[in-house]
Amino acid sequence: MPDEDGGLRLDLGLARLWPRHSRSRLQGWIREGRVRVDGEIVREPRRKLRGGEFVAMDEAPDERALPSSPEAIALNVVHRDEAILVIDKPAGLVVHPGSGNWSGTLQNALLHYDPALERVPRAGIVHRLDKDTSGLMVVARTLEAQTDLVRQLQARAVKRYYHALARGVVERGGTVDAPIGRHPAQRTKMAVSGKGKPARTHYRVVERFIDCTLVECALETGRTHQIRVHLASIGHPLVGDPVYGGGIRRVPAGPPFPRQALHARRLGLIHPATGKPMLWKSEPPEDMAGLIAAARERTLAARAAEKDEQEDAWDRGGENEEDDGADGPEIIYVRGDGDGDGDGDGGGGESEDGDEDDA
């Protein structure tokens, strides 16, 4: 290490020696025991340098440069032809290999399901869903189909509709038109930002519950975490969202759920080979369907309890009024056989068979 690096952290000193590697990668290698300082393994990136040390580093292969390998992962394929596949992705499955997820992804599964996808970039994947979002995705089986689908996405011709359970009671539908970019302080998050890319989400209310609302969202654009960011920006983050719901306390948390309650329910596009419009629908997975059913049952129970309480209040009010008959409406009890004067003699009254309402 150069003498002038004395006082620097070890990870920063290594970044100066090997600028082709990011600091985060160097920090990982330090923690893995791949760095020796004067012959001693050091696992603490914050260790201070004094300058003049001899440093050796065992560089690990860059997994991003390695081809993805096929893996026998179950897939729910809802449509297959010569040009495309349509997949109903389960929650918990990562789409692309990346940092911390170099295997066990949808891309690995696709290469096992259809080995010919090795000839198509990214195994034919043209758009993605978050790891914990479920639902429909289209995959191109040929380079020509992939090019066509990418152009459709750019032209906003691919129609994507999601069901989301939002916290609080959403009064009405609307549109969120707000650019999205990287969060200025937390780089793993996205945020509404004037420096971001244009993003537009349409939403409508499907069903309201006591502490959450089922909404349908339609995307015009496909920014990272778009629905989650946009709904949080109007004060209704998704139920279960661990990233975008933490700072919003003025709306109910909704029922507990271990992931964001978001499902890609409908997918529409122009078939890249035939030119025909096509549409697929997917019901929410079991966990989200159960969440919605439970929210509905709780809402019905709460409304029934409220109705019972109102009826009890009316009954109590009626008993009090019968005590002295004062300060209440006049109550007229009508008895008789319909002759109009109530004395049972059958004469003198006007007929009640007219056009007026019974009320």
mmCIF file of C-alpha atoms in Angstrom:
data_model
loop_
_atom_site.group_PDB
_atom_site.id
_atom_site.type_symbol
_atom_site.label_atom_id
_atom_site.label_comp_id
_atom_site.label_asym_id
_atom_site.label_seq_id
_atom_site.Cartn_x
_atom_site.Cartn_y
_atom_site.Cartn_z
ATOM 1 C CA MET A 1 0.000 0.000 0.000
ATOM 2 C CA PRO A 2 1.374 3.482 -0.793
ATOM 3 C CA ASP A 3 2.556 5.432 2.242
ATOM 4 C CA GLU A 4 0.115 8.239 1.423
ATOM 5 C CA ASP A 5 -2.791 5.809 1.961
ATOM 6 C CA GLY A 6 -2.060 5.733 5.679
ATOM 7 C CA GLY A 7 -5.236 6.440 7.651
ATOM 8 C CA LEU A 8 -7.583 5.191 4.923
ATOM 9 C CA ARG A 9 -10.008 2.320 5.347
ATOM 10 C CA LEU A 10 -8.858 -0.965 3.847
ATOM 11 C CA ASP A 11 -11.750 -1.129 1.337
ATOM 12 C CA LEU A 12 -11.005 2.399 0.079
ATOM 13 C CA GLY A 13 -7.297 1.617 -0.248
ATOM 14 C CA LEU A 14 -8.094 -1.502 -2.268
ATOM 15 C CA ALA A 15 -10.466 0.492 -4.478
ATOM 16 C CA ARG A 16 -7.581 2.824 -5.324
ATOM 17 C CA LEU A 17 -5.310 -0.107 -6.183
ATOM 18 C CA TRP A 18 -7.954 -1.993 -8.188
ATOM 19 C CA PRO A 19 -10.334 0.657 -9.614
ATOM 20 C CA ARG A 20 -11.965 -1.898 -11.950
ATOM 21 C CA HIS A 21 -13.757 -3.380 -8.920
ATOM 22 C CA SER A 22 -16.546 -1.622 -7.020
ATOM 23 C CA ARG A 23 -16.130 -0.945 -3.316
ATOM 24 C CA SER A 24 -19.120 -3.151 -2.520
ATOM 25 C CA ARG A 25 -17.472 -6.077 -4.329
ATOM 26 C CA LEU A 26 -14.172 -5.454 -2.537
ATOM 27 C CA GLN A 27 -15.977 -5.299 0.797
ATOM 28 C CA GLY A 28 -17.570 -8.669 0.038
ATOM 29 C CA TRP A 29 -14.202 -10.208 -0.797
ATOM 30 C CA ILE A 30 -12.710 -8.832 2.434
ATOM 31 C CA ARG A 31 -15.514 -10.397 4.487
ATOM 32 C CA GLU A 32 -15.038 -13.688 2.605
ATOM 33 C CA GLY A 33 -11.391 -13.801 3.709
ATOM 34 C CA ARG A 34 -9.936 -13.140 0.246
ATOM 35 C CA VAL A 35 -7.637 -10.301 1.406
ATOM 36 C CA ARG A 36 -4.376 -10.629 3.352
ATOM 37 C CA VAL A 37 -2.516 -7.726 4.906
ATOM 38 C CA ASP A 38 1.155 -8.574 5.634
ATOM 39 C CA GLY A 39 0.231 -12.259 5.374
ATOM 40 C CA GLU A 40 -2.740 -12.061 7.770
ATOM 41 C CA ILE A 41 -6.335 -12.550 6.625
ATOM 42 C CA VAL A 42 -8.380 -9.437 7.390
ATOM 43 C CA ARG A 43 -12.204 -9.563 7.345
ATOM 44 C CA GLU A 44 -13.025 -6.006 8.415
ATOM 45 C CA PRO A 45 -13.421 -3.457 5.567
ATOM 46 C CA ARG A 46 -13.123 -0.566 8.056
ATOM 47 C CA ARG A 47 -9.644 -1.537 9.219
ATOM 48 C CA LYS A 48 -7.337 1.476 9.063
ATOM 49 C CA LEU A 49 -4.205 1.354 6.956
ATOM 50 C CA ARG A 50 -0.908 2.751 8.181
ATOM 51 C CA GLY A 51 0.686 2.815 4.710
ATOM 52 C CA GLY A 52 3.447 0.577 3.387
ATOM 53 C CA GLU A 53 1.651 -2.747 4.042
ATOM 54 C CA PHE A 54 1.931 -5.645 1.614
ATOM 55 C CA VAL A 55 -1.593 -6.598 0.451
ATOM 56 C CA ALA A 56 -2.634 -9.709 -1.481
ATOM 57 C CA MET A 57 -6.134 -10.291 -2.858
ATOM 58 C CA ASP A 58 -7.702 -13.458 -4.273
ATOM 59 C CA GLU A 59 -10.097 -12.209 -6.947
ATOM 60 C CA ALA A 60 -13.264 -14.266 -7.297
ATOM 61 C CA PRO A 61 -14.686 -14.859 -10.793
ATOM 62 C CA ASP A 62 -17.323 -12.335 -11.865
ATOM 63 C CA GLU A 63 -20.536 -14.295 -11.729
ATOM 64 C CA ARG A 64 -22.281 -11.738 -13.922
ATOM 65 C CA ALA A 65 -20.018 -12.753 -16.798
ATOM 66 C CA LEU A 66 -20.856 -16.419 -16.403
ATOM 67 C CA PRO A 67 -23.714 -17.893 -18.459
ATOM 68 C CA SER A 68 -26.804 -18.877 -16.508
ATOM 69 C CA SER A 69 -27.154 -22.605 -16.049
ATOM 70 C CA PRO A 70 -30.402 -24.549 -16.466
ATOM 71 C CA GLU A 71 -32.112 -25.511 -13.213
ATOM 72 C CA ALA A 72 -35.093 -27.797 -12.698
ATOM 73 C CA ILE A 73 -37.469 -25.264 -11.155
ATOM 74 C CA ALA A 74 -41.216 -25.801 -11.578
ATOM 75 C CA LEU A 75 -42.968 -23.313 -13.861
ATOM 76 C CA ASN A 76 -46.662 -22.636 -14.406
ATOM 77 C CA VAL A 77 -46.810 -22.190 -18.188
ATOM 78 C CA VAL A 78 -50.282 -20.934 -19.171
ATOM 79 C CA HIS A 79 -49.573 -20.507 -22.900
ATOM 80 C CA ARG A 80 -46.979 -21.871 -25.308
ATOM 81 C CA ASP A 81 -46.531 -21.597 -29.064
ATOM 82 C CA GLU A 82 -43.619 -21.265 -31.466
ATOM 83 C CA ALA A 83 -43.045 -17.593 -30.668
ATOM 84 C CA ILE A 84 -43.886 -16.973 -27.006
ATOM 85 C CA LEU A 85 -44.448 -18.431 -23.563
ATOM 86 C CA VAL A 86 -46.723 -16.907 -20.948
ATOM 87 C CA ILE A 87 -45.729 -17.710 -17.368
ATOM 88 C CA ASP A 88 -47.733 -17.295 -14.161
ATOM 89 C CA LYS A 89 -44.843 -16.445 -11.832
ATOM 90 C CA PRO A 90 -45.154 -17.364 -8.156
ATOM 91 C CA ALA A 91 -44.216 -14.930 -5.427
ATOM 92 C CA GLY A 92 -40.675 -15.469 -4.150
ATOM 93 C CA LEU A 93 -39.089 -16.256 -7.530
ATOM 94 C CA VAL A 94 -36.426 -13.800 -8.731
ATOM 95 C CA VAL A 95 -36.641 -13.069 -12.473
ATOM 96 C CA HIS A 96 -33.027 -12.260 -13.454
ATOM 97 C CA PRO A 97 -29.764 -13.449 -11.915
ATOM 98 C CA GLY A 98 -28.096 -10.651 -9.976
ATOM 99 C CA SER A 99 -26.230 -9.752 -6.832
ATOM 100 C CA GLY A 100 -27.087 -12.339 -4.191
ATOM 101 C CA ASN A 101 -29.292 -14.318 -6.608
ATOM 102 C CA TRP A 102 -27.045 -15.929 -9.198
ATOM 103 C CA SER A 103 -29.103 -19.108 -9.263
ATOM 104 C CA GLY A 104 -32.648 -20.250 -8.574
ATOM 105 C CA THR A 105 -34.155 -17.602 -10.851
ATOM 106 C CA LEU A 106 -36.827 -17.622 -13.528
ATOM 107 C CA GLN A 107 -34.077 -17.354 -16.129
ATOM 108 C CA ASN A 108 -32.464 -20.558 -14.829
ATOM 109 C CA ALA A 109 -35.862 -22.267 -14.860
ATOM 110 C CA LEU A 110 -36.588 -21.183 -18.441
ATOM 111 C CA LEU A 111 -33.278 -22.564 -19.708
ATOM 112 C CA HIS A 112 -34.192 -25.947 -18.231
ATOM 113 C CA TYR A 113 -37.769 -25.846 -19.545
ATOM 114 C CA ASP A 114 -36.718 -24.828 -23.076
ATOM 115 C CA PRO A 115 -32.977 -25.269 -23.815
ATOM 116 C CA ALA A 116 -33.388 -23.407 -27.125
ATOM 117 C CA LEU A 117 -33.830 -20.196 -25.114
ATOM 118 C CA GLU A 118 -30.051 -20.196 -24.633
ATOM 119 C CA ARG A 119 -29.885 -18.588 -28.096
ATOM 120 C CA VAL A 120 -32.114 -15.666 -27.027
ATOM 121 C CA PRO A 121 -30.717 -12.880 -24.805
ATOM 122 C CA ARG A 122 -31.813 -13.225 -21.171
ATOM 123 C CA ALA A 123 -33.584 -16.462 -22.082
ATOM 124 C CA GLY A 124 -36.299 -14.441 -23.834
ATOM 125 C CA ILE A 125 -37.334 -12.332 -20.835
ATOM 126 C CA VAL A 126 -38.550 -8.898 -21.961
ATOM 127 C CA HIS A 127 -40.049 -7.488 -18.732
ATOM 128 C CA ARG A 128 -39.963 -8.453 -15.110
ATOM 129 C CA LEU A 129 -41.888 -8.632 -11.865
ATOM 130 C CA ASP A 130 -40.461 -8.013 -8.410
ATOM 131 C CA LYS A 131 -39.392 -11.105 -6.512
ATOM 132 C CA ASP A 132 -42.428 -11.023 -4.188
ATOM 133 C CA THR A 133 -44.947 -10.025 -6.859
ATOM 134 C CA SER A 134 -46.882 -12.840 -8.517
ATOM 135 C CA GLY A 135 -48.598 -13.060 -11.872
ATOM 136 C CA LEU A 136 -48.359 -13.083 -15.647
ATOM 137 C CA MET A 137 -45.209 -12.533 -17.713
ATOM 138 C CA VAL A 138 -44.501 -13.036 -21.412
ATOM 139 C CA VAL A 139 -41.268 -14.669 -22.642
ATOM 140 C CA ALA A 140 -40.026 -14.611 -26.247
ATOM 141 C CA ARG A 141 -38.871 -17.909 -27.734
ATOM 142 C CA THR A 142 -37.148 -16.340 -30.756
ATOM 143 C CA LEU A 143 -35.018 -13.266 -31.289
ATOM 144 C CA GLU A 144 -37.619 -11.902 -33.722
ATOM 145 C CA ALA A 145 -40.394 -12.274 -31.148
ATOM 146 C CA GLN A 146 -38.246 -10.644 -28.474
ATOM 147 C CA THR A 147 -37.524 -7.639 -30.691
ATOM 148 C CA ASP A 148 -41.217 -7.255 -31.486
ATOM 149 C CA LEU A 149 -42.283 -7.483 -27.830
ATOM 150 C CA VAL A 150 -39.667 -4.945 -26.750
ATOM 151 C CA ARG A 151 -41.017 -2.551 -29.362
ATOM 152 C CA GLN A 152 -44.554 -3.137 -28.110
ATOM 153 C CA LEU A 153 -43.429 -2.328 -24.580
ATOM 154 C CA GLN A 154 -41.749 0.849 -25.764
ATOM 155 C CA ALA A 155 -44.904 1.826 -27.682
ATOM 156 C CA ARG A 156 -47.029 1.002 -24.585
ATOM 157 C CA ALA A 157 -49.002 -1.542 -26.582
ATOM 158 C CA VAL A 158 -48.582 -4.281 -23.959
ATOM 159 C CA LYS A 159 -51.451 -3.991 -21.463
ATOM 160 C CA ARG A 160 -50.665 -4.963 -17.874
ATOM 161 C CA TYR A 161 -53.264 -4.923 -15.108
ATOM 162 C CA TYR A 162 -52.555 -5.667 -11.458
ATOM 163 C CA HIS A 163 -54.644 -6.308 -8.367
ATOM 164 C CA ALA A 164 -53.182 -4.619 -5.306
ATOM 165 C CA LEU A 165 -54.379 -4.424 -1.714
ATOM 166 C CA ALA A 166 -53.673 -0.861 -0.595
ATOM 167 C CA ARG A 167 -53.608 0.311 3.010
ATOM 168 C CA GLY A 168 -56.464 2.545 4.155
ATOM 169 C CA VAL A 169 -59.698 3.366 2.371
ATOM 170 C CA VAL A 170 -59.167 4.658 -1.167
ATOM 171 C CA GLU A 171 -62.096 6.973 -1.845
ATOM 172 C CA ARG A 172 -61.999 6.967 -5.654
ATOM 173 C CA GLY A 173 -59.919 5.953 -8.646
ATOM 174 C CA GLY A 174 -57.480 8.186 -10.447
ATOM 175 C CA THR A 175 -54.112 8.475 -12.159
ATOM 176 C CA VAL A 176 -50.670 9.014 -10.673
ATOM 177 C CA ASP A 177 -48.451 10.800 -13.185
ATOM 178 C CA ALA A 178 -45.117 11.254 -11.416
ATOM 179 C CA PRO A 179 -41.536 10.499 -12.548
ATOM 180 C CA ILE A 180 -39.649 7.742 -10.736
ATOM 181 C CA GLY A 181 -35.915 7.541 -10.081
ATOM 182 C CA ARG A 182 -33.448 6.214 -7.537
ATOM 183 C CA HIS A 183 -33.999 7.331 -3.957
ATOM 184 C CA PRO A 184 -31.387 10.043 -3.217
ATOM 185 C CA ALA A 185 -30.244 8.453 0.049
ATOM 186 C CA GLN A 186 -31.258 4.776 -0.138
ATOM 187 C CA ARG A 187 -29.954 3.431 -3.425
ATOM 188 C CA THR A 188 -31.894 0.169 -3.217
ATOM 189 C CA LYS A 189 -35.190 2.092 -3.225
ATOM 190 C CA MET A 190 -37.029 4.058 -5.878
ATOM 191 C CA ALA A 191 -38.849 7.336 -5.289
ATOM 192 C CA VAL A 192 -40.920 9.985 -6.988
ATOM 193 C CA SER A 193 -38.250 12.357 -8.284
ATOM 194 C CA GLY A 194 -38.182 15.305 -10.634
ATOM 195 C CA LYS A 195 -34.997 13.829 -12.109
ATOM 196 C CA GLY A 196 -36.595 10.424 -12.683
ATOM 197 C CA LYS A 197 -38.114 8.861 -15.776
ATOM 198 C CA PRO A 198 -41.761 9.510 -16.705
ATOM 199 C CA ALA A 199 -44.167 7.077 -15.043
ATOM 200 C CA ARG A 200 -47.951 6.836 -15.125
ATOM 201 C CA THR A 201 -50.278 4.491 -13.225
ATOM 202 C CA HIS A 202 -54.070 4.381 -13.535
ATOM 203 C CA TYR A 203 -56.025 2.858 -10.648
ATOM 204 C CA ARG A 204 -59.653 2.118 -9.834
ATOM 205 C CA VAL A 205 -61.387 0.855 -6.716
ATOM 206 C CA VAL A 206 -62.553 -2.769 -6.883
ATOM 207 C CA GLU A 207 -63.682 -3.324 -3.269
ATOM 208 C CA ARG A 208 -63.332 -1.389 0.001
ATOM 209 C CA PHE A 209 -62.688 -3.001 3.365
ATOM 210 C CA ILE A 210 -62.493 -1.518 6.854
ATOM 211 C CA ASP A 211 -58.737 -0.877 6.789
ATOM 212 C CA CYS A 212 -57.631 -1.546 3.200
ATOM 213 C CA THR A 213 -58.849 -1.337 -0.391
ATOM 214 C CA LEU A 214 -58.582 -3.713 -3.326
ATOM 215 C CA VAL A 215 -57.600 -1.666 -6.382
ATOM 216 C CA GLU A 216 -56.828 -2.505 -9.997
ATOM 217 C CA CYS A 217 -53.805 -0.736 -11.456
ATOM 218 C CA ALA A 218 -53.036 -0.336 -15.143
ATOM 219 C CA LEU A 219 -49.505 0.575 -16.202
ATOM 220 C CA GLU A 220 -48.658 2.902 -19.041
ATOM 221 C CA THR A 221 -44.952 2.671 -18.220
ATOM 222 C CA GLY A 222 -42.859 -0.017 -16.579
ATOM 223 C CA ARG A 223 -40.540 1.615 -14.042
ATOM 224 C CA THR A 224 -38.969 -0.354 -11.214
ATOM 225 C CA HIS A 225 -41.409 -0.701 -8.275
ATOM 226 C CA GLN A 226 -43.804 1.641 -10.109
ATOM 227 C CA ILE A 227 -47.105 0.622 -8.480
ATOM 228 C CA ARG A 228 -45.544 0.374 -5.034
ATOM 229 C CA VAL A 229 -43.941 3.824 -5.303
ATOM 230 C CA HIS A 230 -46.957 5.538 -6.863
ATOM 231 C CA LEU A 231 -49.527 4.225 -4.372
ATOM 232 C CA ALA A 232 -47.226 5.084 -1.471
ATOM 233 C CA SER A 233 -46.876 8.593 -2.891
ATOM 234 C CA ILE A 234 -50.644 9.178 -2.529
ATOM 235 C CA GLY A 235 -50.676 7.825 1.025
ATOM 236 C CA HIS A 236 -51.838 4.262 0.294
ATOM 237 C CA PRO A 237 -48.823 1.904 0.271
ATOM 238 C CA LEU A 238 -49.439 -1.762 -0.358
ATOM 239 C CA VAL A 239 -50.381 -4.061 2.477
ATOM 240 C CA GLY A 240 -47.280 -5.986 3.555
ATOM 241 C CA ASP A 241 -44.796 -3.824 1.629
ATOM 242 C CA PRO A 242 -41.624 -3.813 3.769
ATOM 243 C CA VAL A 243 -39.889 -1.109 1.708
ATOM 244 C CA TYR A 244 -42.387 1.656 0.925
ATOM 245 C CA GLY A 245 -44.846 1.530 3.821
ATOM 246 C CA GLY A 246 -42.642 2.155 6.825
ATOM 247 C CA GLY A 247 -42.853 5.946 7.014
ATOM 248 C CA ILE A 248 -46.616 6.253 6.504
ATOM 249 C CA ARG A 249 -48.417 6.010 9.837
ATOM 250 C CA ARG A 250 -51.549 8.061 9.193
ATOM 251 C CA VAL A 251 -53.305 5.167 7.423
ATOM 252 C CA PRO A 252 -54.046 1.726 8.917
ATOM 253 C CA ALA A 253 -51.431 -0.971 8.396
ATOM 254 C CA GLY A 254 -54.089 -3.352 7.124
ATOM 255 C CA PRO A 255 -54.056 -7.093 7.787
ATOM 256 C CA PRO A 256 -50.629 -8.702 8.309
ATOM 257 C CA PHE A 257 -49.011 -10.153 5.189
ATOM 258 C CA PRO A 258 -45.421 -11.321 4.627
ATOM 259 C CA ARG A 259 -44.956 -9.605 1.233
ATOM 260 C CA GLN A 260 -46.397 -6.780 -0.835
ATOM 261 C CA ALA A 261 -49.960 -7.696 -1.822
ATOM 262 C CA LEU A 262 -49.547 -7.322 -5.584
ATOM 263 C CA HIS A 263 -50.539 -9.671 -8.404
ATOM 264 C CA ALA A 264 -50.216 -9.225 -12.189
ATOM 265 C CA ARG A 265 -53.758 -10.295 -13.034
ATOM 266 C CA ARG A 266 -54.179 -9.567 -16.761
ATOM 267 C CA LEU A 267 -51.761 -9.396 -19.682
ATOM 268 C CA GLY A 268 -52.674 -8.248 -23.178
ATOM 269 C CA LEU A 269 -50.473 -7.929 -26.272
ATOM 270 C CA ILE A 270 -50.311 -8.308 -30.033
ATOM 271 C CA HIS A 271 -48.953 -11.736 -30.909
ATOM 272 C CA PRO A 272 -45.528 -11.121 -32.509
ATOM 273 C CA ALA A 273 -46.011 -13.832 -35.151
ATOM 274 C CA THR A 274 -49.730 -13.707 -36.008
ATOM 275 C CA GLY A 275 -50.492 -10.064 -35.305
ATOM 276 C CA LYS A 276 -53.640 -11.033 -33.376
ATOM 277 C CA PRO A 277 -54.517 -9.404 -30.031
ATOM 278 C CA MET A 278 -54.320 -11.838 -27.119
ATOM 279 C CA LEU A 279 -55.331 -11.603 -23.466
ATOM 280 C CA TRP A 280 -54.612 -13.817 -20.458
ATOM 281 C CA LYS A 281 -56.069 -13.674 -16.943
ATOM 282 C CA SER A 282 -54.750 -15.094 -13.693
ATOM 283 C CA GLU A 283 -56.478 -15.471 -10.344
ATOM 284 C CA PRO A 284 -54.523 -14.308 -7.265
ATOM 285 C CA PRO A 285 -52.403 -17.005 -5.610
ATOM 286 C CA GLU A 286 -53.680 -18.799 -2.556
ATOM 287 C CA ASP A 287 -52.031 -16.529 0.009
ATOM 288 C CA MET A 288 -53.346 -13.299 -1.527
ATOM 289 C CA ALA A 289 -56.794 -14.775 -2.193
ATOM 290 C CA GLY A 290 -56.956 -15.777 1.480
ATOM 291 C CA LEU A 291 -55.873 -12.288 2.509
ATOM 292 C CA ILE A 292 -58.665 -10.691 0.475
ATOM 293 C CA ALA A 293 -61.245 -13.182 1.769
ATOM 294 C CA ALA A 294 -60.195 -12.508 5.369
ATOM 295 C CA ALA A 295 -60.413 -8.738 4.825
ATOM 296 C CA ARG A 296 -63.918 -9.188 3.382
ATOM 297 C CA GLU A 297 -65.053 -11.337 6.340
ATOM 298 C CA ARG A 298 -63.685 -8.827 8.864
ATOM 299 C CA THR A 299 -65.469 -6.016 7.051
ATOM 300 C CA LEU A 300 -68.800 -7.857 6.981
ATOM 301 C CA ALA A 301 -68.474 -8.716 10.669
ATOM 302 C CA ALA A 302 -67.663 -5.096 11.548
ATOM 303 C CA ARG A 303 -70.646 -3.801 9.562
ATOM 304 C CA ALA A 304 -72.972 -6.345 11.176
ATOM 305 C CA ALA A 305 -71.758 -5.324 14.626
ATOM 306 C CA GLU A 306 -72.273 -1.662 13.759
ATOM 307 C CA LYS A 307 -75.806 -2.379 12.555
ATOM 308 C CA ASP A 308 -76.624 -4.291 15.756
ATOM 309 C CA GLU A 309 -75.312 -1.398 17.829
ATOM 310 C CA GLN A 310 -77.496 1.077 15.929
ATOM 311 C CA GLU A 311 -80.567 -1.111 16.389
ATOM 312 C CA ASP A 312 -79.842 -1.403 20.115
ATOM 313 C CA ALA A 313 -79.547 2.364 20.303
ATOM 314 C CA TRP A 314 -82.948 2.763 18.604
ATOM 315 C CA ASP A 315 -84.497 0.236 20.966
ATOM 316 C CA ARG A 316 -83.110 2.056 24.010
ATOM 317 C CA GLY A 317 -84.371 5.349 22.641
ATOM 318 C CA GLY A 318 -87.869 3.917 22.091
ATOM 319 C CA GLU A 319 -88.096 2.617 25.669
ATOM 320 C CA ASN A 320 -87.234 6.038 27.068
ATOM 321 C CA GLU A 321 -89.832 7.767 24.936
ATOM 322 C CA GLU A 322 -92.611 5.456 26.150
ATOM 323 C CA ASP A 323 -92.105 6.640 29.723
ATOM 324 C CA ASP A 324 -93.798 10.028 29.352
ATOM 325 C CA GLY A 325 -94.534 10.462 25.667
ATOM 326 C CA ALA A 326 -92.848 13.875 25.700
ATOM 327 C CA ASP A 327 -90.259 15.296 23.344
ATOM 328 C CA GLY A 328 -90.801 12.577 20.778
ATOM 329 C CA PRO A 329 -92.798 12.036 17.628
ATOM 330 C CA GLU A 330 -96.506 11.375 17.910
ATOM 331 C CA ILE A 331 -97.204 7.676 17.374
ATOM 332 C CA ILE A 332 -100.563 6.740 15.858
ATOM 333 C CA TYR A 333 -101.660 3.118 16.078
ATOM 334 C CA VAL A 334 -104.153 2.162 13.369
ATOM 335 C CA ARG A 335 -106.470 -0.784 13.918
ATOM 336 C CA GLY A 336 -109.652 -1.771 12.149
ATOM 337 C CA ASP A 337 -111.093 -3.496 9.148
ATOM 338 C CA GLY A 338 -110.429 -0.812 6.583
ATOM 339 C CA ASP A 339 -113.618 1.245 6.907
ATOM 340 C CA GLY A 340 -111.630 4.396 7.575
ATOM 341 C CA ASP A 341 -113.068 5.486 10.959
ATOM 342 C CA GLY A 342 -111.693 2.699 13.095
ATOM 343 C CA ASP A 343 -115.039 1.871 14.810
ATOM 344 C CA GLY A 344 -115.707 -1.302 12.855
ATOM 345 C CA ASP A 345 -119.128 -0.309 11.534
ATOM 346 C CA GLY A 346 -118.053 -0.420 7.900
ATOM 347 C CA GLY A 347 -119.307 3.035 6.907
ATOM 348 C CA GLY A 348 -118.374 6.607 6.256
ATOM 349 C CA GLY A 349 -114.632 6.310 5.448
ATOM 350 C CA GLU A 350 -112.931 7.063 2.169
ATOM 351 C CA SER A 351 -111.481 4.168 0.238
ATOM 352 C CA GLU A 352 -107.722 3.587 0.675
ATOM 353 C CA ASP A 353 -107.493 2.000 -2.801
ATOM 354 C CA GLY A 354 -105.822 4.943 -4.507
ATOM 355 C CA ASP A 355 -102.639 5.892 -6.278
ATOM 356 C CA GLU A 356 -100.726 7.025 -3.204
ATOM 357 C CA ASP A 357 -97.813 5.076 -1.799
ATOM 358 C CA ASP A 358 -98.296 2.757 1.141
ATOM 359 C CA ALA A 359 -95.695 4.761 2.997
#
